[in-house]
Short mmCIF file of C-alpha atoms in Angstrom, two decimals:
data_model
loop_
_atom_site.label_atom_id
_atom_site.label_comp_id
_atom_site.label_asym_id
_atom_site.label_seq_id
_atom_site.Cartn_x
_atom_site.Cartn_y
_atom_site.Cartn_z
CA MET A 25 -1.83 -34.95 99.28
CA ASN A 26 -1.79 -31.73 97.22
CA GLN A 27 -3.68 -31.90 93.94
CA LYS A 28 -2.54 -30.05 90.83
CA PRO A 29 -4.64 -26.89 90.39
CA HIS A 30 -7.18 -27.19 87.59
CA THR A 31 -5.87 -25.09 84.72
CA VAL A 32 -6.90 -24.94 81.08
CA LEU A 33 -4.72 -24.14 78.11
CA GLU A 34 -6.96 -24.14 75.05
CA VAL A 35 -5.52 -23.78 71.55
CA CYS A 36 -7.60 -22.63 68.59
CA VAL A 37 -6.76 -24.60 65.43
CA ASP A 38 -8.15 -24.89 61.91
CA SER A 39 -6.06 -27.70 60.43
CA TYR A 40 -4.80 -31.18 61.22
CA ALA A 41 -1.19 -29.97 61.35
CA SER A 42 -2.02 -27.20 63.81
CA ALA A 43 -4.05 -29.54 65.99
CA MET A 44 -1.20 -32.04 66.23
CA ALA A 45 1.26 -29.26 67.06
CA ALA A 46 -1.03 -28.10 69.87
CA VAL A 47 -1.34 -31.63 71.25
CA ARG A 48 2.44 -32.13 71.20
CA GLY A 49 2.94 -28.74 72.85
CA GLY A 50 0.79 -29.68 75.83
CA ALA A 51 -2.65 -28.17 75.16
CA ASP A 52 -5.46 -29.34 77.42
CA ARG A 53 -8.18 -28.64 74.90
CA LEU A 54 -8.65 -27.64 71.27
CA GLU A 55 -11.09 -25.15 69.88
CA LEU A 56 -11.59 -26.55 66.40
CA CYS A 57 -12.67 -24.23 63.63
CA SER A 58 -12.14 -23.42 59.97
CA ALA A 59 -10.94 -20.16 58.41
CA LEU A 60 -9.08 -18.87 61.44
CA ALA A 61 -7.93 -15.87 59.40
CA LEU A 62 -11.58 -14.76 59.36
CA GLY A 63 -11.92 -15.13 63.11
CA GLY A 64 -12.93 -18.78 62.83
CA LEU A 65 -15.94 -20.51 61.28
CA THR A 66 -17.65 -23.86 61.87
CA PRO A 67 -15.17 -26.72 61.25
CA TRP A 68 -15.53 -29.63 58.87
CA THR A 69 -16.95 -32.78 60.45
CA GLU A 70 -14.39 -34.77 58.47
CA LEU A 71 -11.51 -32.85 60.09
CA LEU A 72 -12.91 -33.66 63.51
CA ALA A 73 -13.08 -37.34 62.50
CA GLN A 74 -9.43 -37.21 61.39
CA LEU A 75 -8.40 -35.84 64.77
CA ARG A 76 -10.54 -38.29 66.71
CA ALA A 77 -8.80 -41.16 64.91
CA VAL A 78 -5.45 -40.17 66.45
CA SER A 79 -6.18 -38.24 69.66
CA ASP A 80 -8.59 -38.24 72.56
CA ILE A 81 -7.84 -34.62 73.52
CA THR A 82 -10.92 -32.61 74.50
CA ILE A 83 -12.29 -30.77 71.47
CA ARG A 84 -14.83 -27.97 71.44
CA CYS A 85 -16.05 -26.88 68.00
CA LEU A 86 -16.61 -23.23 67.15
CA MET A 87 -20.10 -22.72 65.76
CA ARG A 88 -20.07 -19.69 63.47
CA PRO A 89 -21.84 -19.90 60.09
CA ARG A 90 -20.12 -16.93 58.44
CA ALA A 91 -17.70 -14.10 59.01
CA GLY A 92 -18.97 -10.78 60.31
CA ASP A 93 -21.34 -9.92 63.14
CA PHE A 94 -23.19 -12.24 65.51
CA LEU A 95 -26.71 -11.18 64.52
CA TYR A 96 -27.99 -14.42 63.02
CA SER A 97 -31.14 -15.20 61.06
CA GLN A 98 -33.35 -18.10 62.11
CA GLU A 99 -32.08 -20.02 59.08
CA GLU A 100 -28.50 -19.56 60.30
CA ILE A 101 -29.48 -20.76 63.77
CA ASP A 102 -31.20 -23.78 62.18
CA LEU A 103 -27.97 -24.54 60.30
CA LEU A 104 -25.88 -24.26 63.47
CA CYS A 105 -28.21 -26.59 65.37
CA ALA A 106 -27.92 -29.21 62.62
CA GLN A 107 -24.13 -28.84 62.52
CA ILE A 108 -23.89 -29.16 66.31
CA LYS A 109 -25.75 -32.45 66.21
CA ALA A 110 -23.53 -33.82 63.41
CA LEU A 111 -20.31 -32.74 65.11
CA HIS A 112 -21.45 -34.12 68.46
CA GLN A 113 -22.10 -37.48 66.84
CA ALA A 114 -18.64 -37.32 65.22
CA GLY A 115 -16.94 -36.93 68.59
CA ALA A 116 -17.02 -33.27 69.64
CA ASP A 117 -16.86 -32.82 73.41
CA GLY A 118 -18.36 -29.36 73.37
CA PHE A 119 -19.26 -26.27 71.40
CA VAL A 120 -18.33 -22.61 71.29
CA ILE A 121 -21.53 -20.68 70.65
CA GLY A 122 -23.38 -17.40 70.90
CA ALA A 123 -25.64 -14.92 69.14
CA LEU A 124 -26.45 -11.26 69.72
CA GLN A 125 -29.52 -9.12 69.25
CA ALA A 126 -29.35 -5.98 67.13
CA ASP A 127 -29.22 -3.88 70.33
CA GLY A 128 -26.05 -5.63 71.50
CA GLU A 129 -27.66 -7.82 74.15
CA LEU A 130 -27.16 -11.58 74.17
CA ASP A 131 -29.81 -13.28 72.03
CA THR A 132 -30.84 -15.66 74.79
CA ARG A 133 -33.56 -17.35 72.74
CA SER A 134 -31.25 -18.29 69.86
CA THR A 135 -28.37 -19.16 72.19
CA ALA A 136 -30.70 -21.38 74.22
CA ARG A 137 -31.55 -23.28 71.02
CA LEU A 138 -27.84 -23.89 70.45
CA CYS A 139 -27.45 -25.08 74.05
CA GLU A 140 -30.33 -27.49 73.60
CA ALA A 141 -28.87 -28.86 70.36
CA ALA A 142 -25.59 -29.56 72.21
CA ASP A 143 -27.48 -32.09 74.36
CA GLY A 144 -25.33 -31.89 77.48
CA ALA A 145 -21.95 -31.24 75.81
CA GLY A 146 -19.60 -28.60 77.20
CA LEU A 147 -20.45 -25.04 76.21
CA THR A 148 -18.34 -21.91 75.77
CA LEU A 149 -19.77 -18.48 74.99
CA HIS A 150 -17.46 -17.11 72.32
CA ARG A 151 -16.18 -13.56 71.90
CA ALA A 152 -19.59 -12.22 71.03
CA ILE A 153 -19.34 -11.06 74.65
CA ASP A 154 -16.54 -8.70 73.63
CA VAL A 155 -18.78 -6.82 71.18
CA SER A 156 -21.89 -6.96 73.35
CA ARG A 157 -23.39 -3.87 75.00
CA ASP A 158 -22.59 -4.88 78.58
CA PRO A 159 -20.10 -7.74 79.04
CA LEU A 160 -20.99 -8.26 82.70
CA ARG A 161 -24.68 -8.58 81.90
CA THR A 162 -23.86 -10.87 78.97
CA TYR A 163 -21.84 -13.02 81.35
CA ARG A 164 -24.77 -13.29 83.75
CA ASP A 165 -27.09 -14.19 80.86
CA ALA A 166 -24.66 -16.91 79.75
CA ALA A 167 -24.54 -18.29 83.29
CA ALA A 168 -28.33 -18.45 83.39
CA LEU A 169 -28.29 -20.56 80.21
CA GLY A 170 -25.99 -23.15 81.80
CA ILE A 171 -22.91 -22.23 79.76
CA ASP A 172 -19.79 -23.37 81.62
CA THR A 173 -17.09 -21.17 80.03
CA VAL A 174 -16.87 -17.64 78.61
CA LEU A 175 -14.08 -16.75 76.18
CA THR A 176 -13.16 -13.09 76.40
CA SER A 177 -10.50 -10.47 75.73
CA GLY A 178 -12.20 -8.13 78.19
CA ALA A 179 -14.10 -6.33 75.40
CA ALA A 180 -10.86 -5.08 73.86
CA ALA A 181 -8.67 -5.83 70.87
CA ASN A 182 -6.45 -8.01 73.07
CA CYS A 183 -6.50 -9.31 76.61
CA LEU A 184 -3.86 -6.93 77.94
CA ALA A 185 -5.89 -3.95 76.76
CA GLY A 186 -8.99 -5.53 78.31
CA ARG A 187 -7.47 -6.46 81.66
CA GLU A 188 -9.74 -4.14 83.65
CA THR A 189 -12.88 -5.86 82.36
CA ILE A 190 -11.24 -9.26 82.70
CA GLY A 191 -10.62 -8.46 86.36
CA LYS A 192 -14.29 -7.58 86.84
CA LEU A 193 -15.40 -10.78 85.10
CA LEU A 194 -13.08 -12.89 87.26
CA ALA A 195 -14.50 -11.24 90.38
CA LEU A 196 -18.05 -11.87 89.15
CA ARG A 197 -17.18 -15.51 88.42
CA ASP A 198 -16.07 -16.01 91.99
CA GLU A 199 -18.98 -14.02 93.41
CA ILE A 200 -21.73 -16.03 91.71
CA GLY A 201 -19.90 -19.30 91.04
CA GLY A 202 -20.35 -18.61 87.35
CA PRO A 203 -18.77 -19.90 84.15
CA GLU A 204 -15.00 -20.16 83.86
CA ILE A 205 -13.31 -17.08 82.38
CA LEU A 206 -11.21 -18.22 79.42
CA ILE A 207 -8.81 -15.38 78.61
CA GLY A 208 -8.02 -14.98 74.93
CA ALA A 209 -6.71 -12.67 72.19
CA GLY A 210 -2.97 -12.08 72.15
CA VAL A 211 -2.17 -14.81 74.65
CA ASN A 212 1.36 -16.20 74.78
CA ALA A 213 3.77 -17.32 77.49
CA ALA A 214 4.71 -13.80 78.54
CA VAL A 215 1.09 -12.65 78.64
CA ILE A 216 0.09 -15.63 80.78
CA THR A 217 2.86 -14.80 83.25
CA GLU A 218 1.82 -11.14 83.39
CA LEU A 219 -1.89 -11.76 83.80
CA ARG A 220 -1.36 -14.52 86.35
CA ARG A 221 0.72 -12.04 88.37
CA ASP A 222 -2.06 -9.44 88.20
CA PHE A 223 -4.92 -11.93 88.60
CA PRO A 224 -3.83 -15.01 90.59
CA VAL A 225 -7.38 -16.41 90.27
CA ALA A 226 -7.07 -16.58 86.46
CA ARG A 227 -6.63 -20.21 85.48
CA ALA A 228 -7.83 -20.63 81.86
CA PHE A 229 -6.18 -19.26 78.74
CA HIS A 230 -6.91 -19.48 75.01
CA MET A 231 -4.33 -19.02 72.28
CA SER A 232 -3.70 -19.81 68.62
CA GLY A 233 0.11 -19.71 68.77
CA LYS A 234 0.29 -18.96 65.07
CA THR A 235 3.49 -18.88 63.11
CA GLU A 236 3.94 -18.05 59.43
CA VAL A 237 5.20 -20.75 57.07
CA GLU A 238 6.40 -20.09 53.53
CA SER A 239 4.34 -21.90 50.90
CA ALA A 240 6.10 -24.78 49.16
CA MET A 241 4.67 -23.64 45.81
CA GLN A 242 7.42 -22.86 43.33
CA PHE A 243 5.23 -21.63 40.50
CA ARG A 244 3.31 -18.57 41.65
CA ARG A 245 0.93 -16.71 39.38
CA GLN A 246 0.64 -13.21 40.74
CA ASP A 247 -2.41 -10.91 40.77
CA VAL A 248 -4.98 -13.76 40.76
CA PRO A 249 -6.40 -13.65 44.30
CA MET A 250 -8.48 -16.54 45.59
CA GLY A 251 -10.09 -14.32 48.22
CA LEU A 252 -9.82 -10.73 49.31
CA PRO A 253 -7.47 -8.66 47.14
CA GLY A 254 -4.13 -8.23 48.87
CA LEU A 255 -4.43 -11.41 50.94
CA ASP A 256 -1.05 -13.14 51.07
CA GLU A 257 -1.66 -16.64 49.75
CA TRP A 258 2.01 -17.67 49.71
CA HIS A 259 2.47 -17.61 53.48
CA LEU A 260 0.42 -20.03 55.57
CA GLN A 261 -0.51 -19.75 59.24
CA TYR A 262 0.00 -22.77 61.48
CA THR A 263 0.08 -23.31 65.24
CA SER A 264 3.61 -23.47 66.62
CA GLU A 265 4.34 -26.41 68.90
CA GLU A 266 7.07 -24.32 70.54
CA TYR A 267 4.72 -21.43 71.31
CA VAL A 268 2.19 -23.79 72.87
CA ARG A 269 4.85 -25.55 74.93
CA ALA A 270 6.17 -22.21 76.20
CA ALA A 271 2.64 -21.21 77.23
CA ARG A 272 2.14 -24.56 78.97
CA LEU A 273 5.34 -24.13 80.93
CA ALA A 274 4.47 -20.55 81.86
CA LEU A 275 1.02 -21.54 83.12
CA ASP A 276 2.35 -24.47 85.12
CA ALA A 277 5.22 -22.43 86.54
CA SER A 278 2.93 -19.63 87.71
CA PHE A 279 0.79 -22.09 89.64
CA SER A 280 3.81 -23.84 91.12
CA ALA A 281 5.10 -20.50 92.37
CA GLN A 282 1.69 -19.64 93.82
CA ASN A 283 1.36 -22.93 95.64
#
Protein backbone atom coordinates (compact mmCIF):
# COMPACT_ATOMS: atom_id res chain seq x y z
CA MET A 1 0.00 0.00 0.00
CA ASN A 2 1.48 3.35 -1.05
CA GLN A 3 1.59 5.99 1.67
CA LYS A 4 1.09 9.68 0.96
CA PRO A 5 4.48 11.44 0.92
CA HIS A 6 5.09 13.54 4.01
CA THR A 7 4.71 17.16 2.95
CA VAL A 8 4.35 20.33 4.99
CA LEU A 9 2.49 23.47 4.04
CA GLU A 10 3.01 25.96 6.85
CA VAL A 11 1.19 29.30 6.89
CA CYS A 12 2.41 32.27 8.90
CA VAL A 13 -0.48 34.14 10.56
CA ASP A 14 -0.87 36.96 13.07
CA SER A 15 -4.62 37.04 13.65
CA TYR A 16 -7.56 34.75 14.36
CA ALA A 17 -9.11 35.50 10.96
CA SER A 18 -5.90 34.64 9.11
CA ALA A 19 -5.44 31.45 11.10
CA MET A 20 -8.95 30.25 10.30
CA ALA A 21 -8.46 31.06 6.61
CA ALA A 22 -5.26 29.00 6.60
CA VAL A 23 -6.99 26.07 8.28
CA ARG A 24 -9.86 26.15 5.79
CA GLY A 25 -7.40 26.40 2.91
CA GLY A 26 -5.64 23.18 3.91
CA ALA A 27 -2.54 24.24 5.86
CA ASP A 28 -0.74 21.48 7.75
CA ARG A 29 0.75 23.82 10.32
CA LEU A 30 0.59 27.43 11.47
CA GLU A 31 3.45 29.67 12.41
CA LEU A 32 1.74 31.98 14.87
CA CYS A 33 3.15 35.44 15.41
CA SER A 34 2.17 39.06 15.93
CA ALA A 35 3.07 42.10 13.81
CA LEU A 36 3.66 40.21 10.58
CA ALA A 37 4.27 43.54 8.81
CA LEU A 38 7.44 43.84 10.92
CA GLY A 39 8.60 40.36 9.97
CA GLY A 40 6.73 38.76 12.86
CA LEU A 41 7.09 39.05 16.63
CA THR A 42 6.17 36.78 19.55
CA PRO A 43 2.38 36.12 19.54
CA TRP A 44 -0.09 36.75 22.32
CA THR A 45 -0.76 33.74 24.54
CA GLU A 46 -4.44 34.69 24.50
CA LEU A 47 -4.56 34.43 20.69
CA LEU A 48 -3.08 30.95 20.89
CA ALA A 49 -5.76 30.04 23.45
CA GLN A 50 -8.47 31.34 21.09
CA LEU A 51 -7.16 29.13 18.30
CA ARG A 52 -6.76 26.09 20.52
CA ALA A 53 -10.43 26.40 21.50
CA VAL A 54 -11.51 25.80 17.90
CA SER A 55 -8.71 23.88 16.15
CA ASP A 56 -6.18 21.17 16.86
CA ILE A 57 -3.93 22.15 13.92
CA THR A 58 -0.22 22.03 14.71
CA ILE A 59 0.97 25.47 15.83
CA ARG A 60 4.55 26.66 16.17
CA CYS A 61 5.00 30.09 17.75
CA LEU A 62 7.56 32.56 16.45
CA MET A 63 9.80 33.76 19.27
CA ARG A 64 11.09 37.22 18.41
CA PRO A 65 11.06 39.94 21.11
CA ARG A 66 11.39 42.94 18.80
CA ALA A 67 11.86 44.00 15.21
CA GLY A 68 15.35 44.38 13.81
CA ASP A 69 18.41 42.15 14.03
CA PHE A 70 18.84 38.83 15.80
CA LEU A 71 21.59 39.94 18.18
CA TYR A 72 19.79 39.58 21.51
CA SER A 73 20.74 40.66 25.01
CA GLN A 74 20.60 38.19 27.87
CA GLU A 75 17.50 39.99 29.13
CA GLU A 76 15.81 39.42 25.77
CA ILE A 77 16.75 35.73 25.87
CA ASP A 78 15.36 35.53 29.42
CA LEU A 79 12.10 37.04 28.16
CA LEU A 80 11.89 34.57 25.27
CA CYS A 81 12.48 31.61 27.58
CA ALA A 82 9.65 32.76 29.85
CA GLN A 83 7.34 33.31 26.88
CA ILE A 84 8.17 29.87 25.46
CA LYS A 85 7.16 28.22 28.71
CA ALA A 86 3.87 30.16 28.88
CA LEU A 87 2.99 29.45 25.26
CA HIS A 88 3.88 25.77 25.62
CA GLN A 89 1.54 25.51 28.58
CA ALA A 90 -1.18 27.25 26.53
CA GLY A 91 -0.98 24.64 23.79
CA ALA A 92 1.87 25.49 21.42
CA ASP A 93 3.26 22.44 19.64
CA GLY A 94 6.59 24.04 18.83
CA PHE A 95 8.63 27.19 18.52
CA VAL A 96 10.45 29.13 15.82
CA ILE A 97 13.68 30.37 17.35
CA GLY A 98 17.20 31.62 16.80
CA ALA A 99 19.82 34.18 17.75
CA LEU A 100 23.01 35.39 16.09
CA GLN A 101 26.35 36.61 17.35
CA ALA A 102 27.68 39.99 16.26
CA ASP A 103 30.02 38.23 13.80
CA GLY A 104 27.10 36.60 11.99
CA GLU A 105 27.54 33.11 13.41
CA LEU A 106 24.68 31.31 15.13
CA ASP A 107 24.63 32.14 18.84
CA THR A 108 24.59 28.51 19.90
CA ARG A 109 24.62 29.27 23.62
CA SER A 110 21.53 31.50 23.51
CA THR A 111 19.76 29.26 20.99
CA ALA A 112 20.46 26.24 23.20
CA ARG A 113 18.74 28.04 26.08
CA LEU A 114 15.67 28.52 23.90
CA CYS A 115 15.75 24.84 22.92
CA GLU A 116 15.91 23.85 26.57
CA ALA A 117 12.98 26.11 27.46
CA ALA A 118 10.90 24.41 24.74
CA ASP A 119 11.15 21.17 26.73
CA GLY A 120 10.83 18.70 23.86
CA ALA A 121 8.48 20.73 21.63
CA GLY A 122 9.13 20.98 17.89
CA LEU A 123 11.78 23.50 16.90
CA THR A 124 12.35 25.56 13.76
CA LEU A 125 15.36 27.80 13.20
CA HIS A 126 13.89 30.97 11.72
CA ARG A 127 15.29 33.15 8.96
CA ALA A 128 18.20 34.29 11.06
CA ILE A 129 19.96 31.73 8.87
CA ASP A 130 19.36 33.97 5.87
CA VAL A 131 21.34 36.84 7.39
CA SER A 132 24.02 34.66 8.96
CA ARG A 133 27.62 34.61 7.73
CA ASP A 134 27.54 31.06 6.36
CA PRO A 135 24.10 29.45 5.93
CA LEU A 136 25.51 25.95 5.51
CA ARG A 137 27.50 26.21 8.72
CA THR A 138 24.49 27.72 10.49
CA TYR A 139 22.44 24.75 9.30
CA ARG A 140 24.98 22.31 10.73
CA ASP A 141 25.00 24.21 14.03
CA ALA A 142 21.20 24.04 14.16
CA ALA A 143 21.30 20.30 13.52
CA ALA A 144 23.77 19.85 16.38
CA LEU A 145 21.31 21.60 18.72
CA GLY A 146 18.54 19.14 17.86
CA ILE A 147 16.45 21.59 15.83
CA ASP A 148 14.19 19.65 13.46
CA THR A 149 13.36 22.30 10.83
CA VAL A 150 15.14 25.27 9.23
CA LEU A 151 13.10 28.03 7.57
CA THR A 152 15.03 29.68 4.77
CA SER A 153 14.80 31.74 1.59
CA GLY A 154 18.29 30.61 0.62
CA ALA A 155 19.89 33.76 2.07
CA ALA A 156 18.08 35.96 -0.45
CA ALA A 157 15.16 38.36 -0.54
CA ASN A 158 12.91 35.55 -1.78
CA CYS A 159 13.19 31.83 -2.35
CA LEU A 160 13.45 32.03 -6.14
CA ALA A 161 16.43 34.35 -5.85
CA GLY A 162 17.94 32.00 -3.26
CA ARG A 163 17.35 28.75 -5.11
CA GLU A 164 21.07 27.97 -5.47
CA THR A 165 21.60 28.02 -1.70
CA ILE A 166 18.32 26.20 -1.15
CA GLY A 167 19.61 23.45 -3.43
CA LYS A 168 22.80 23.18 -1.38
CA LEU A 169 20.84 23.06 1.88
CA LEU A 170 18.55 20.32 0.53
CA ALA A 171 21.60 18.30 -0.51
CA LEU A 172 23.16 18.80 2.93
CA ARG A 173 19.89 17.74 4.59
CA ASP A 174 19.95 14.47 2.71
CA GLU A 175 23.68 13.97 3.22
CA ILE A 176 23.63 14.27 7.02
CA GLY A 177 19.99 13.41 7.74
CA GLY A 178 19.58 16.92 9.07
CA PRO A 179 16.64 19.20 9.82
CA GLU A 180 13.86 19.62 7.28
CA ILE A 181 14.33 22.52 4.86
CA LEU A 182 11.22 24.71 5.05
CA ILE A 183 11.28 26.97 2.00
CA GLY A 184 9.85 30.43 2.57
CA ALA A 185 9.67 34.04 1.33
CA GLY A 186 7.56 34.64 -1.75
CA VAL A 187 5.97 31.20 -1.75
CA ASN A 188 2.71 30.68 -3.64
CA ALA A 189 1.21 27.95 -5.81
CA ALA A 190 3.29 28.82 -8.87
CA VAL A 191 6.52 29.01 -6.87
CA ILE A 192 5.85 25.63 -5.27
CA THR A 193 5.35 24.09 -8.71
CA GLU A 194 8.55 25.67 -10.03
CA LEU A 195 10.74 24.73 -7.09
CA ARG A 196 9.34 21.21 -6.90
CA ARG A 197 10.26 20.81 -10.58
CA ASP A 198 13.82 22.01 -9.91
CA PHE A 199 14.17 20.23 -6.55
CA PRO A 200 12.01 17.09 -6.38
CA VAL A 201 13.33 16.42 -2.86
CA ALA A 202 11.80 19.68 -1.57
CA ARG A 203 8.75 18.81 0.51
CA ALA A 204 8.12 21.67 2.98
CA PHE A 205 6.95 25.18 2.17
CA HIS A 206 6.11 28.27 4.23
CA MET A 207 3.83 31.07 3.08
CA SER A 208 1.71 33.91 4.43
CA GLY A 209 -0.72 34.11 1.50
CA LYS A 210 -1.51 37.71 2.33
CA THR A 211 -4.21 39.71 0.65
CA GLU A 212 -5.12 43.35 1.24
CA VAL A 213 -8.53 44.19 2.69
CA GLU A 214 -10.01 47.68 2.76
CA SER A 215 -10.68 48.94 6.28
CA ALA A 216 -14.36 49.20 7.24
CA MET A 217 -13.69 52.55 8.91
CA GLN A 218 -15.79 55.31 7.37
CA PHE A 219 -14.40 58.20 9.37
CA ARG A 220 -10.69 58.54 8.65
CA ARG A 221 -8.57 61.24 10.22
CA GLN A 222 -5.58 61.73 7.98
CA ASP A 223 -1.99 62.58 8.94
CA VAL A 224 -2.20 61.02 12.44
CA PRO A 225 -0.06 57.89 12.10
CA MET A 226 -0.20 55.20 14.77
CA GLY A 227 3.21 53.87 13.74
CA LEU A 228 5.78 54.67 11.13
CA PRO A 229 4.92 57.75 9.05
CA GLY A 230 3.53 56.71 5.69
CA LEU A 231 2.24 53.34 6.91
CA ASP A 232 -1.13 52.64 5.32
CA GLU A 233 -3.51 52.04 8.22
CA TRP A 234 -6.66 51.86 6.09
CA HIS A 235 -5.73 48.63 4.30
CA LEU A 236 -5.33 45.49 6.39
CA GLN A 237 -3.35 42.35 5.55
CA TYR A 238 -5.01 38.97 6.02
CA THR A 239 -4.24 35.44 4.85
CA SER A 240 -6.27 34.43 1.80
CA GLU A 241 -8.01 31.07 2.05
CA GLU A 242 -7.91 30.86 -1.75
CA TYR A 243 -4.15 31.41 -1.92
CA VAL A 244 -3.55 28.72 0.69
CA ARG A 245 -5.86 26.27 -1.07
CA ALA A 246 -4.09 26.89 -4.38
CA ALA A 247 -0.73 26.21 -2.71
CA ARG A 248 -2.10 23.04 -1.13
CA LEU A 249 -3.33 21.77 -4.47
CA ALA A 250 -0.04 22.63 -6.17
CA LEU A 251 2.00 20.80 -3.53
CA ASP A 252 -0.23 17.73 -3.64
CA ALA A 253 -0.32 17.70 -7.44
CA SER A 254 3.46 17.87 -7.73
CA PHE A 255 3.85 14.83 -5.50
CA SER A 256 1.12 12.92 -7.32
CA ALA A 257 2.90 13.55 -10.61
CA GLN A 258 6.23 12.45 -9.10
CA ASN A 259 4.80 9.24 -7.70
